[in-house]
mmCIF file with all atom_site columns, C-alpha atoms in Angstrom:
data_model
loop_
_atom_site.group_PDB
_atom_site.id
_atom_site.type_symbol
_atom_site.label_atom_id
_atom_site.label_alt_id
_atom_site.label_comp_id
_atom_site.label_asym_id
_atom_site.label_entity_id
_atom_site.label_seq_id
_atom_site.pdbx_PDB_ins_code
_atom_site.Cartn_x
_atom_site.Cartn_y
_atom_site.Cartn_z
_atom_site.occupancy
_atom_site.B_iso_or_equiv
_atom_site.pdbx_formal_charge
_atom_site.auth_seq_id
_atom_site.auth_comp_id
_atom_site.auth_asym_id
_atom_site.auth_atom_id
_atom_site.pdbx_PDB_model_num
ATOM 1   C CA . MET W 1 1   ? 96.687  -176.434 -23.202 1.00 0.00 ? 1425 MET W CA 1
ATOM 2   C CA . THR W 1 2   ? 98.132  -173.841 -20.862 1.00 0.00 ? 1426 THR W CA 1
ATOM 3   C CA . LEU W 1 3   ? 96.444  -171.699 -18.240 1.00 0.00 ? 1427 LEU W CA 1
ATOM 4   C CA . SER W 1 4   ? 97.900  -168.590 -16.628 1.00 0.00 ? 1428 SER W CA 1
ATOM 5   C CA . SER W 1 5   ? 96.833  -165.819 -14.330 1.00 0.00 ? 1429 SER W CA 1
ATOM 6   C CA . CYS W 1 6   ? 97.775  -162.227 -14.978 1.00 0.00 ? 1430 CYS W CA 1
ATOM 7   C CA . VAL W 1 7   ? 97.449  -158.959 -13.053 1.00 0.00 ? 1431 VAL W CA 1
ATOM 8   C CA . ILE W 1 8   ? 96.871  -155.841 -15.115 1.00 0.00 ? 1432 ILE W CA 1
ATOM 9   C CA . ARG W 1 9   ? 97.609  -152.499 -13.478 1.00 0.00 ? 1433 ARG W CA 1
ATOM 10  C CA . CYS W 1 10  ? 96.326  -149.122 -14.613 1.00 0.00 ? 1434 CYS W CA 1
ATOM 11  C CA . ASN W 1 11  ? 95.606  -145.709 -13.200 1.00 0.00 ? 1435 ASN W CA 1
ATOM 12  C CA . PRO W 1 12  ? 92.318  -145.928 -11.248 1.00 0.00 ? 1436 PRO W CA 1
ATOM 13  C CA . LYS W 1 13  ? 90.874  -143.070 -13.340 1.00 0.00 ? 1437 LYS W CA 1
ATOM 14  C CA . ASP W 1 14  ? 91.453  -145.213 -16.472 1.00 0.00 ? 1438 ASP W CA 1
ATOM 15  C CA . LEU W 1 15  ? 90.007  -148.414 -15.000 1.00 0.00 ? 1439 LEU W CA 1
ATOM 16  C CA . GLU W 1 16  ? 86.753  -148.528 -16.971 1.00 0.00 ? 1440 GLU W CA 1
ATOM 17  C CA . ARG W 1 17  ? 88.499  -147.679 -20.252 1.00 0.00 ? 1441 ARG W CA 1
ATOM 18  C CA . VAL W 1 18  ? 91.166  -150.344 -19.669 1.00 0.00 ? 1442 VAL W CA 1
ATOM 19  C CA . LYS W 1 19  ? 88.558  -152.907 -18.615 1.00 0.00 ? 1443 LYS W CA 1
ATOM 20  C CA . LYS W 1 20  ? 86.650  -152.241 -21.838 1.00 0.00 ? 1444 LYS W CA 1
ATOM 21  C CA . GLY W 1 21  ? 89.878  -152.608 -23.851 1.00 0.00 ? 1445 GLY W CA 1
ATOM 22  C CA . VAL W 1 22  ? 90.628  -155.935 -22.137 1.00 0.00 ? 1446 VAL W CA 1
ATOM 23  C CA . GLU W 1 23  ? 87.137  -157.190 -22.931 1.00 0.00 ? 1447 GLU W CA 1
ATOM 24  C CA . GLU W 1 24  ? 87.390  -156.076 -26.563 1.00 0.00 ? 1448 GLU W CA 1
ATOM 25  C CA . ALA W 1 25  ? 90.833  -157.685 -26.979 1.00 0.00 ? 1449 ALA W CA 1
ATOM 26  C CA . ASN W 1 26  ? 89.130  -161.039 -26.307 1.00 0.00 ? 1450 ASN W CA 1
ATOM 27  C CA . VAL W 1 27  ? 92.372  -162.741 -25.167 1.00 0.00 ? 1451 VAL W CA 1
ATOM 28  C CA . CYS W 1 28  ? 91.459  -163.484 -21.548 1.00 0.00 ? 1452 CYS W CA 1
ATOM 29  C CA . ASP W 1 29  ? 88.716  -163.824 -18.948 1.00 0.00 ? 1453 ASP W CA 1
ATOM 30  C CA . ILE W 1 30  ? 88.306  -161.106 -16.317 1.00 0.00 ? 1454 ILE W CA 1
ATOM 31  C CA . HIS W 1 31  ? 87.823  -162.363 -12.752 1.00 0.00 ? 1455 HIS W CA 1
ATOM 32  C CA . ILE W 1 32  ? 88.453  -159.390 -10.445 1.00 0.00 ? 1456 ILE W CA 1
ATOM 33  C CA . VAL W 1 33  ? 88.318  -155.651 -11.035 1.00 0.00 ? 1457 VAL W CA 1
ATOM 34  C CA . ASP W 1 34  ? 89.635  -153.609 -8.122  1.00 0.00 ? 1458 ASP W CA 1
ATOM 35  C CA . GLU W 1 35  ? 88.843  -149.905 -7.945  1.00 0.00 ? 1459 GLU W CA 1
ATOM 36  C CA . SER W 1 36  ? 92.486  -149.171 -7.072  1.00 0.00 ? 1460 SER W CA 1
ATOM 37  C CA . GLY W 1 37  ? 93.436  -149.974 -10.697 1.00 0.00 ? 1461 GLY W CA 1
ATOM 38  C CA . TYR W 1 38  ? 94.019  -153.725 -10.743 1.00 0.00 ? 1462 TYR W CA 1
ATOM 39  C CA . ILE W 1 39  ? 92.357  -156.296 -12.991 1.00 0.00 ? 1463 ILE W CA 1
ATOM 40  C CA . VAL W 1 40  ? 92.950  -160.030 -12.462 1.00 0.00 ? 1464 VAL W CA 1
ATOM 41  C CA . VAL W 1 41  ? 92.501  -162.221 -15.543 1.00 0.00 ? 1465 VAL W CA 1
ATOM 42  C CA . THR W 1 42  ? 93.218  -165.733 -16.752 1.00 0.00 ? 1466 THR W CA 1
ATOM 43  C CA . ILE W 1 43  ? 94.754  -166.485 -20.131 1.00 0.00 ? 1467 ILE W CA 1
ATOM 44  C CA . GLU W 1 44  ? 94.388  -169.803 -21.947 1.00 0.00 ? 1468 GLU W CA 1
ATOM 45  C CA . GLY W 1 45  ? 96.362  -170.991 -24.932 1.00 0.00 ? 1469 GLY W CA 1
ATOM 46  C CA . LYS W 1 46  ? 97.375  -174.072 -26.858 1.00 0.00 ? 1470 LYS W CA 1
ATOM 47  C CA . ASP W 1 47  ? 100.974 -173.518 -25.674 1.00 0.00 ? 1471 ASP W CA 1
ATOM 48  C CA . THR W 1 48  ? 103.181 -171.026 -23.844 1.00 0.00 ? 1472 THR W CA 1
ATOM 49  C CA . ALA W 1 49  ? 103.941 -169.089 -27.034 1.00 0.00 ? 1473 ALA W CA 1
ATOM 50  C CA . GLU W 1 50  ? 100.252 -168.365 -27.579 1.00 0.00 ? 1474 GLU W CA 1
ATOM 51  C CA . GLU W 1 51  ? 99.871  -167.228 -23.970 1.00 0.00 ? 1475 GLU W CA 1
ATOM 52  C CA . ILE W 1 52  ? 102.839 -164.871 -24.273 1.00 0.00 ? 1476 ILE W CA 1
ATOM 53  C CA . LYS W 1 53  ? 101.325 -163.391 -27.440 1.00 0.00 ? 1477 LYS W CA 1
ATOM 54  C CA . LYS W 1 54  ? 98.069  -162.756 -25.552 1.00 0.00 ? 1478 LYS W CA 1
ATOM 55  C CA . LEU W 1 55  ? 99.976  -161.274 -22.593 1.00 0.00 ? 1479 LEU W CA 1
ATOM 56  C CA . LYS W 1 56  ? 101.769 -158.855 -24.936 1.00 0.00 ? 1480 LYS W CA 1
ATOM 57  C CA . THR W 1 57  ? 98.386  -157.839 -26.372 1.00 0.00 ? 1481 THR W CA 1
ATOM 58  C CA . LEU W 1 58  ? 97.308  -156.891 -22.838 1.00 0.00 ? 1482 LEU W CA 1
ATOM 59  C CA . GLN W 1 59  ? 100.579 -155.087 -22.103 1.00 0.00 ? 1483 GLN W CA 1
ATOM 60  C CA . PHE W 1 60  ? 100.160 -152.796 -25.115 1.00 0.00 ? 1484 PHE W CA 1
ATOM 61  C CA . LEU W 1 61  ? 96.534  -151.821 -24.503 1.00 0.00 ? 1485 LEU W CA 1
ATOM 62  C CA . ASP W 1 62  ? 96.018  -148.092 -24.086 1.00 0.00 ? 1486 ASP W CA 1
ATOM 63  C CA . GLY W 1 63  ? 96.100  -147.120 -20.403 1.00 0.00 ? 1487 GLY W CA 1
ATOM 64  C CA . VAL W 1 64  ? 97.790  -150.307 -19.151 1.00 0.00 ? 1488 VAL W CA 1
ATOM 65  C CA . LEU W 1 65  ? 100.756 -149.532 -16.907 1.00 0.00 ? 1489 LEU W CA 1
ATOM 66  C CA . SER W 1 66  ? 101.744 -153.186 -16.536 1.00 0.00 ? 1490 SER W CA 1
ATOM 67  C CA . ALA W 1 67  ? 100.421 -156.670 -17.222 1.00 0.00 ? 1491 ALA W CA 1
ATOM 68  C CA . ASP W 1 68  ? 102.369 -159.380 -15.431 1.00 0.00 ? 1492 ASP W CA 1
ATOM 69  C CA . LEU W 1 69  ? 102.068 -163.134 -15.567 1.00 0.00 ? 1493 LEU W CA 1
ATOM 70  C CA . ILE W 1 70  ? 101.635 -164.412 -12.021 1.00 0.00 ? 1494 ILE W CA 1
ATOM 71  C CA . TYR W 1 71  ? 101.154 -168.136 -12.504 1.00 0.00 ? 1495 TYR W CA 1
ATOM 72  C CA . SER W 1 72  ? 101.379 -170.447 -15.500 1.00 0.00 ? 1496 SER W CA 1
ATOM 73  C CA . TYR W 1 73  ? 100.511 -174.125 -15.853 1.00 0.00 ? 1497 TYR W CA 1
ATOM 74  C CA . SER W 1 74  ? 100.887 -176.442 -18.834 1.00 0.00 ? 1498 SER W CA 1
ATOM 75  C CA . GLU W 1 75  ? 100.044 -180.107 -18.494 1.00 0.00 ? 1499 GLU W CA 1
ATOM 76  C CA . GLU W 1 76  ? 101.424 -181.005 -21.938 1.00 0.00 ? 1500 GLU W CA 1
ATOM 77  C CA . GLU W 1 77  ? 104.759 -179.246 -21.430 1.00 0.00 ? 1501 GLU W CA 1
ATOM 78  C CA . LEU W 1 78  ? 105.112 -180.825 -17.989 1.00 0.00 ? 1502 LEU W CA 1
ATOM 79  C CA . GLU W 1 79  ? 104.498 -184.296 -19.439 1.00 0.00 ? 1503 GLU W CA 1
ATOM 80  C CA . ALA W 1 80  ? 107.001 -183.686 -22.259 1.00 0.00 ? 1504 ALA W CA 1
ATOM 81  C CA . LEU W 1 81  ? 109.668 -182.731 -19.718 1.00 0.00 ? 1505 LEU W CA 1
ATOM 82  C CA . ARG W 1 82  ? 108.875 -185.816 -17.632 1.00 0.00 ? 1506 ARG W CA 1
ATOM 83  C CA . GLU W 1 83  ? 109.199 -188.039 -20.713 1.00 0.00 ? 1507 GLU W CA 1
ATOM 84  C CA . ASP W 1 84  ? 112.556 -186.426 -21.544 1.00 0.00 ? 1508 ASP W CA 1
ATOM 85  C CA . LEU W 1 85  ? 113.802 -187.147 -18.021 1.00 0.00 ? 1509 LEU W CA 1
ATOM 86  C CA . ASP W 1 86  ? 112.572 -190.740 -18.228 1.00 0.00 ? 1510 ASP W CA 1
ATOM 87  C CA . MET W 1 87  ? 114.564 -191.286 -21.450 1.00 0.00 ? 1511 MET W CA 1
ATOM 88  C CA . GLN W 1 88  ? 117.839 -190.211 -19.835 1.00 0.00 ? 1512 GLN W CA 1
ATOM 89  C CA . ALA W 1 89  ? 120.063 -192.735 -18.108 1.00 0.00 ? 1513 ALA W CA 1
ATOM 90  C CA . GLU W 1 90  ? 119.580 -192.693 -14.355 1.00 0.00 ? 1514 GLU W CA 1
ATOM 91  C CA . VAL W 1 91  ? 123.326 -192.672 -13.597 1.00 0.00 ? 1515 VAL W CA 1
ATOM 92  C CA . PRO W 1 92  ? 125.937 -191.301 -16.000 1.00 0.00 ? 1516 PRO W CA 1
ATOM 93  C CA . GLU W 1 93  ? 128.143 -194.079 -17.389 1.00 0.00 ? 1517 GLU W CA 1
ATOM 94  C CA . ILE W 1 94  ? 131.303 -192.605 -15.875 1.00 0.00 ? 1518 ILE W CA 1
ATOM 95  C CA . LEU W 1 95  ? 129.860 -193.010 -12.388 1.00 0.00 ? 1519 LEU W CA 1
ATOM 96  C CA . GLU W 1 96  ? 129.232 -196.711 -12.973 1.00 0.00 ? 1520 GLU W CA 1
ATOM 97  C CA . LYS W 1 97  ? 132.959 -197.448 -13.441 1.00 0.00 ? 1521 LYS W CA 1
ATOM 98  C CA . ASP W 1 98  ? 135.244 -198.397 -10.588 1.00 0.00 ? 1522 ASP W CA 1
ATOM 99  C CA . VAL W 1 99  ? 137.700 -195.481 -10.868 1.00 0.00 ? 1523 VAL W CA 1
ATOM 100 C CA . PRO W 1 100 ? 139.926 -194.272 -8.020  1.00 0.00 ? 1524 PRO W CA 1
ATOM 101 C CA . ALA W 1 101 ? 138.796 -190.810 -6.933  1.00 0.00 ? 1525 ALA W CA 1
ATOM 102 C CA . GLU W 1 102 ? 142.228 -189.237 -7.508  1.00 0.00 ? 1526 GLU W CA 1
ATOM 103 C CA . GLN W 1 103 ? 141.988 -190.108 -11.233 1.00 0.00 ? 1527 GLN W CA 1
ATOM 104 C CA . ILE W 1 104 ? 138.722 -188.263 -11.745 1.00 0.00 ? 1528 ILE W CA 1
ATOM 105 C CA . VAL W 1 105 ? 138.983 -184.780 -13.235 1.00 0.00 ? 1529 VAL W CA 1
ATOM 106 C CA . TYR W 1 106 ? 135.730 -182.828 -13.045 1.00 0.00 ? 1530 TYR W CA 1
ATOM 107 C CA . HIS W 1 107 ? 135.088 -180.118 -15.631 1.00 0.00 ? 1531 HIS W CA 1
ATOM 108 C CA . GLY W 1 108 ? 131.446 -179.344 -14.874 1.00 0.00 ? 1532 GLY W CA 1
ATOM 109 C CA . ASP W 1 109 ? 129.698 -181.972 -17.007 1.00 0.00 ? 1533 ASP W CA 1
ATOM 110 C CA . LEU W 1 110 ? 129.195 -185.526 -15.793 1.00 0.00 ? 1534 LEU W CA 1
ATOM 111 C CA . LYS W 1 111 ? 127.976 -186.691 -19.198 1.00 0.00 ? 1535 LYS W CA 1
ATOM 112 C CA . LYS W 1 112 ? 131.320 -186.123 -20.933 1.00 0.00 ? 1536 LYS W CA 1
ATOM 113 C CA . LYS W 1 113 ? 134.177 -188.613 -20.624 1.00 0.00 ? 1537 LYS W CA 1
ATOM 114 C CA . TYR W 1 114 ? 137.258 -187.018 -19.065 1.00 0.00 ? 1538 TYR W CA 1
ATOM 115 C CA . ILE W 1 115 ? 139.225 -190.062 -17.938 1.00 0.00 ? 1539 ILE W CA 1
#
């Protein structure tokens, strides 16, 4: 599951109409409504793609000037990235060899064999 915060901006004169549209869209929870035209919400989703879909729903609501993701957190995606890092070798094989420095040619990728 992912959790993100989002700030929606609208013209202050449209605030009530936009707030109603956000509520009717049913894609987020409203936490703060500021009379200057800002609405702070949280969006939940099963993954980042679902959250982005919900964010786009907010961005295209009538009267919304902008809807920007401020913070996003995904425990599952973080764990998947950690597992991927754990599966990689700690030190590239080329660095484990005893090679004189003048024989090493670096082309921007330590995982390829250039010697």
